[in-house]
Amino acid sequence: MKFLTFKIAAKTFALPIEVVSEVTGDININPIPNATHDILGIMNIKGKIVSVIDMARVFEMSNVVPINLKSGVIILKIAEEMVGILVEEIGDVINIKEAEISPLKNVDHDLVHELMSGVYKSGYNSFIVLLDMKKLSEHKGFRHLNG
């Protein structure tokens, strides 16, 4: 299985590549007045208006993703809708075999753990959190896509 990696607050996450429509370093996000806490605003992607969600806020890791030269927006296709997620750093596409994915057991059930499908050990003492797209799409920041 292929996954796209990205970082938020120095932690590495990954999404299944099949939900990724595109990746852009253009972070021209227009704020929306009175939007929910997780939604930063909207952006124009090839003539389509796309909501952009701040993943640091979704994961309750910080107030906002710090924008730097490695930051970007990953455009996802969820339930026939497109949504952008702002991430601190866009990583690589990696191959992970099903047997290499481990569930987390005996850990605190914070929001990140509730939205994950497992972890992949990517090196000595280095892990990538694999996100569960079904659970993520049901999170409050993504709910507007489901109806």
PDB file of C-alpha atoms in Angstrom:
ATOM      1  CA  MET A   1       0.000   0.000   0.000  1.00  0.00           C
ATOM      2  CA  LYS A   2       1.221   3.510  -0.748  1.00  0.00           C
ATOM      3  CA  PHE A   3       1.000   6.407   1.700  1.00  0.00           C
ATOM      4  CA  LEU A   4       1.876  10.113   1.556  1.00  0.00           C
ATOM      5  CA  THR A   5       3.761  11.264   4.636  1.00  0.00           C
ATOM      6  CA  PHE A   6       3.607  14.687   6.251  1.00  0.00           C
ATOM      7  CA  LYS A   7       4.628  16.339   9.519  1.00  0.00           C
ATOM      8  CA  ILE A   8       2.756  18.278  12.136  1.00  0.00           C
ATOM      9  CA  ALA A   9       4.501  19.455  15.309  1.00  0.00           C
ATOM     10  CA  ALA A  10       7.553  17.311  14.422  1.00  0.00           C
ATOM     11  CA  LYS A  11       5.413  14.142  14.327  1.00  0.00           C
ATOM     12  CA  THR A  12       5.122  12.140  11.102  1.00  0.00           C
ATOM     13  CA  PHE A  13       1.728  11.067   9.781  1.00  0.00           C
ATOM     14  CA  ALA A  14       0.612   9.325   6.602  1.00  0.00           C
ATOM     15  CA  LEU A  15      -2.529   9.099   4.493  1.00  0.00           C
ATOM     16  CA  PRO A  16      -3.406   6.452   1.909  1.00  0.00           C
ATOM     17  CA  ILE A  17      -2.285   7.807  -1.469  1.00  0.00           C
ATOM     18  CA  GLU A  18      -5.604   6.932  -3.110  1.00  0.00           C
ATOM     19  CA  VAL A  19      -7.358   9.778  -1.227  1.00  0.00           C
ATOM     20  CA  VAL A  20      -4.739  12.353  -2.259  1.00  0.00           C
ATOM     21  CA  SER A  21      -5.813  14.389  -5.265  1.00  0.00           C
ATOM     22  CA  GLU A  22      -2.776  16.689  -5.338  1.00  0.00           C
ATOM     23  CA  VAL A  23      -0.191  18.494  -3.239  1.00  0.00           C
ATOM     24  CA  THR A  24       0.568  22.195  -3.444  1.00  0.00           C
ATOM     25  CA  GLY A  25       3.110  24.507  -1.864  1.00  0.00           C
ATOM     26  CA  ASP A  26       0.822  27.447  -2.695  1.00  0.00           C
ATOM     27  CA  ILE A  27      -0.653  28.460   0.645  1.00  0.00           C
ATOM     28  CA  ASN A  28      -2.917  31.260  -0.554  1.00  0.00           C
ATOM     29  CA  ILE A  29      -5.774  30.649   1.888  1.00  0.00           C
ATOM     30  CA  ASN A  30      -8.643  33.122   2.162  1.00  0.00           C
ATOM     31  CA  PRO A  31     -10.151  33.270   5.664  1.00  0.00           C
ATOM     32  CA  ILE A  32     -13.880  32.658   6.159  1.00  0.00           C
ATOM     33  CA  PRO A  33     -15.573  34.792   8.810  1.00  0.00           C
ATOM     34  CA  ASN A  34     -17.139  32.772  11.642  1.00  0.00           C
ATOM     35  CA  ALA A  35     -15.751  29.450  10.361  1.00  0.00           C
ATOM     36  CA  THR A  36     -15.273  26.620  12.831  1.00  0.00           C
ATOM     37  CA  HIS A  37     -11.986  26.480  14.733  1.00  0.00           C
ATOM     38  CA  ASP A  38     -10.406  23.824  12.478  1.00  0.00           C
ATOM     39  CA  ILE A  39     -11.200  25.513   9.158  1.00  0.00           C
ATOM     40  CA  LEU A  40      -8.608  28.085   8.106  1.00  0.00           C
ATOM     41  CA  GLY A  41     -10.453  29.241   5.021  1.00  0.00           C
ATOM     42  CA  ILE A  42     -10.803  28.443   1.347  1.00  0.00           C
ATOM     43  CA  MET A  43      -8.509  28.318  -1.651  1.00  0.00           C
ATOM     44  CA  ASN A  44      -8.891  28.039  -5.403  1.00  0.00           C
ATOM     45  CA  ILE A  45      -7.574  24.764  -6.810  1.00  0.00           C
ATOM     46  CA  LYS A  46      -7.872  24.647 -10.600  1.00  0.00           C
ATOM     47  CA  GLY A  47     -11.076  26.673 -10.553  1.00  0.00           C
ATOM     48  CA  LYS A  48     -12.656  24.760  -7.656  1.00  0.00           C
ATOM     49  CA  ILE A  49     -13.220  26.284  -4.220  1.00  0.00           C
ATOM     50  CA  VAL A  50     -11.722  24.011  -1.559  1.00  0.00           C
ATOM     51  CA  SER A  51     -12.019  24.336   2.241  1.00  0.00           C
ATOM     52  CA  VAL A  52      -8.670  24.150   4.044  1.00  0.00           C
ATOM     53  CA  ILE A  53      -8.402  22.524   7.453  1.00  0.00           C
ATOM     54  CA  ASP A  54      -5.518  23.096   9.874  1.00  0.00           C
ATOM     55  CA  MET A  55      -4.404  19.622  10.945  1.00  0.00           C
ATOM     56  CA  ALA A  56      -2.571  20.962  14.016  1.00  0.00           C
ATOM     57  CA  ARG A  57      -5.938  22.208  15.289  1.00  0.00           C
ATOM     58  CA  VAL A  58      -7.690  18.950  14.371  1.00  0.00           C
ATOM     59  CA  PHE A  59      -5.130  17.010  16.411  1.00  0.00           C
ATOM     60  CA  GLU A  60      -5.197  19.625  19.186  1.00  0.00           C
ATOM     61  CA  MET A  61      -1.399  19.869  18.931  1.00  0.00           C
ATOM     62  CA  SER A  62      -1.105  23.631  18.666  1.00  0.00           C
ATOM     63  CA  ASN A  63      -3.045  26.716  17.752  1.00  0.00           C
ATOM     64  CA  VAL A  64      -1.933  26.720  14.128  1.00  0.00           C
ATOM     65  CA  VAL A  65       0.448  24.947  11.754  1.00  0.00           C
ATOM     66  CA  PRO A  66       3.626  27.039  11.542  1.00  0.00           C
ATOM     67  CA  ILE A  67       4.081  27.927   7.883  1.00  0.00           C
ATOM     68  CA  ASN A  68       7.582  27.587   6.460  1.00  0.00           C
ATOM     69  CA  LEU A  69       9.213  26.723   3.128  1.00  0.00           C
ATOM     70  CA  LYS A  70       8.368  23.017   3.598  1.00  0.00           C
ATOM     71  CA  SER A  71       4.694  23.641   4.414  1.00  0.00           C
ATOM     72  CA  GLY A  72       1.934  22.816   2.009  1.00  0.00           C
ATOM     73  CA  VAL A  73      -1.649  21.867   1.433  1.00  0.00           C
ATOM     74  CA  ILE A  74      -2.616  18.291   0.622  1.00  0.00           C
ATOM     75  CA  ILE A  75      -5.826  18.153  -1.391  1.00  0.00           C
ATOM     76  CA  LEU A  76      -7.902  15.102  -0.431  1.00  0.00           C
ATOM     77  CA  LYS A  77     -10.933  13.595  -2.086  1.00  0.00           C
ATOM     78  CA  ILE A  78     -13.386  12.530   0.601  1.00  0.00           C
ATOM     79  CA  ALA A  79     -16.940  11.407  -0.162  1.00  0.00           C
ATOM     80  CA  GLU A  80     -16.784  12.928  -3.673  1.00  0.00           C
ATOM     81  CA  GLU A  81     -15.743  16.296  -2.181  1.00  0.00           C
ATOM     82  CA  MET A  82     -12.320  17.928  -2.124  1.00  0.00           C
ATOM     83  CA  VAL A  83     -10.794  19.352   1.035  1.00  0.00           C
ATOM     84  CA  GLY A  84      -7.327  20.716   1.719  1.00  0.00           C
ATOM     85  CA  ILE A  85      -5.301  20.013   4.823  1.00  0.00           C
ATOM     86  CA  LEU A  86      -2.540  22.402   5.849  1.00  0.00           C
ATOM     87  CA  VAL A  87       0.541  20.549   7.062  1.00  0.00           C
ATOM     88  CA  GLU A  88       3.869  21.734   8.445  1.00  0.00           C
ATOM     89  CA  GLU A  89       5.925  19.651   6.038  1.00  0.00           C
ATOM     90  CA  ILE A  90       5.031  17.481   3.078  1.00  0.00           C
ATOM     91  CA  GLY A  91       7.001  14.245   3.013  1.00  0.00           C
ATOM     92  CA  ASP A  92       7.357  11.371   0.588  1.00  0.00           C
ATOM     93  CA  VAL A  93       5.238   8.629  -0.887  1.00  0.00           C
ATOM     94  CA  ILE A  94       6.193   5.372   0.825  1.00  0.00           C
ATOM     95  CA  ASN A  95       5.245   1.711   0.371  1.00  0.00           C
ATOM     96  CA  ILE A  96       4.083  -0.128   3.462  1.00  0.00           C
ATOM     97  CA  LYS A  97       3.119  -3.784   3.561  1.00  0.00           C
ATOM     98  CA  GLU A  98       0.036  -4.710   5.570  1.00  0.00           C
ATOM     99  CA  ALA A  99       2.203  -6.918   7.818  1.00  0.00           C
ATOM    100  CA  GLU A 100       4.343  -3.882   8.734  1.00  0.00           C
ATOM    101  CA  ILE A 101       1.390  -1.969  10.225  1.00  0.00           C
ATOM    102  CA  SER A 102       0.922  -2.335  13.964  1.00  0.00           C
ATOM    103  CA  PRO A 103      -2.090  -1.333  16.043  1.00  0.00           C
ATOM    104  CA  LEU A 104      -1.481   0.752  19.138  1.00  0.00           C
ATOM    105  CA  LYS A 105      -2.349  -1.017  22.337  1.00  0.00           C
ATOM    106  CA  ASN A 106      -2.331   0.192  25.930  1.00  0.00           C
ATOM    107  CA  VAL A 107      -1.957   3.873  25.076  1.00  0.00           C
ATOM    108  CA  ASP A 108      -3.879   6.949  26.085  1.00  0.00           C
ATOM    109  CA  HIS A 109      -6.828   7.468  23.790  1.00  0.00           C
ATOM    110  CA  ASP A 110      -6.277  11.048  22.769  1.00  0.00           C
ATOM    111  CA  LEU A 111      -7.665  12.446  19.534  1.00  0.00           C
ATOM    112  CA  VAL A 112      -4.698  11.368  17.380  1.00  0.00           C
ATOM    113  CA  HIS A 113      -5.077   7.762  18.556  1.00  0.00           C
ATOM    114  CA  GLU A 114      -8.812   7.850  17.845  1.00  0.00           C
ATOM    115  CA  LEU A 115      -8.153   8.939  14.231  1.00  0.00           C
ATOM    116  CA  MET A 116      -5.401   6.475  13.413  1.00  0.00           C
ATOM    117  CA  SER A 117      -5.456   3.076  11.783  1.00  0.00           C
ATOM    118  CA  GLY A 118      -2.035   1.968  13.021  1.00  0.00           C
ATOM    119  CA  VAL A 119       1.656   2.772  13.133  1.00  0.00           C
ATOM    120  CA  TYR A 120       4.593   1.917  10.925  1.00  0.00           C
ATOM    121  CA  LYS A 121       8.095   1.636  12.330  1.00  0.00           C
ATOM    122  CA  SER A 122      10.205   3.574   9.837  1.00  0.00           C
ATOM    123  CA  GLY A 123      13.565   3.253  11.534  1.00  0.00           C
ATOM    124  CA  TYR A 124      15.216   2.899  14.904  1.00  0.00           C
ATOM    125  CA  ASN A 125      12.826   4.536  17.381  1.00  0.00           C
ATOM    126  CA  SER A 126      11.010   6.303  14.512  1.00  0.00           C
ATOM    127  CA  PHE A 127       7.320   5.822  13.803  1.00  0.00           C
ATOM    128  CA  ILE A 128       4.756   7.042  11.281  1.00  0.00           C
ATOM    129  CA  VAL A 129       1.140   7.386  12.407  1.00  0.00           C
ATOM    130  CA  LEU A 130      -1.210   6.051   9.727  1.00  0.00           C
ATOM    131  CA  LEU A 131      -4.521   7.896   9.659  1.00  0.00           C
ATOM    132  CA  ASP A 132      -7.882   6.229   9.209  1.00  0.00           C
ATOM    133  CA  MET A 133      -9.704   8.187   6.487  1.00  0.00           C
ATOM    134  CA  LYS A 134     -13.166   7.022   7.586  1.00  0.00           C
ATOM    135  CA  LYS A 135     -12.584   8.205  11.155  1.00  0.00           C
ATOM    136  CA  LEU A 136     -10.917  11.420   9.967  1.00  0.00           C
ATOM    137  CA  SER A 137     -13.810  12.234   7.611  1.00  0.00           C
ATOM    138  CA  GLU A 138     -16.217  11.881  10.545  1.00  0.00           C
ATOM    139  CA  HIS A 139     -14.245  14.366  12.672  1.00  0.00           C
ATOM    140  CA  LYS A 140     -15.960  17.716  13.276  1.00  0.00           C
ATOM    141  CA  GLY A 141     -13.661  19.652  10.907  1.00  0.00           C
ATOM    142  CA  PHE A 142     -14.571  17.323   8.043  1.00  0.00           C
ATOM    143  CA  ARG A 143     -18.260  16.788   8.849  1.00  0.00           C
ATOM    144  CA  HIS A 144     -19.460  19.467   6.418  1.00  0.00           C
ATOM    145  CA  LEU A 145     -18.284  17.132   3.633  1.00  0.00           C
ATOM    146  CA  ASN A 146     -20.653  14.363   4.641  1.00  0.00           C
ATOM    147  CA  GLY A 147     -23.887  16.031   3.872  1.00  0.00           C
TER     148      GLY A 147
END
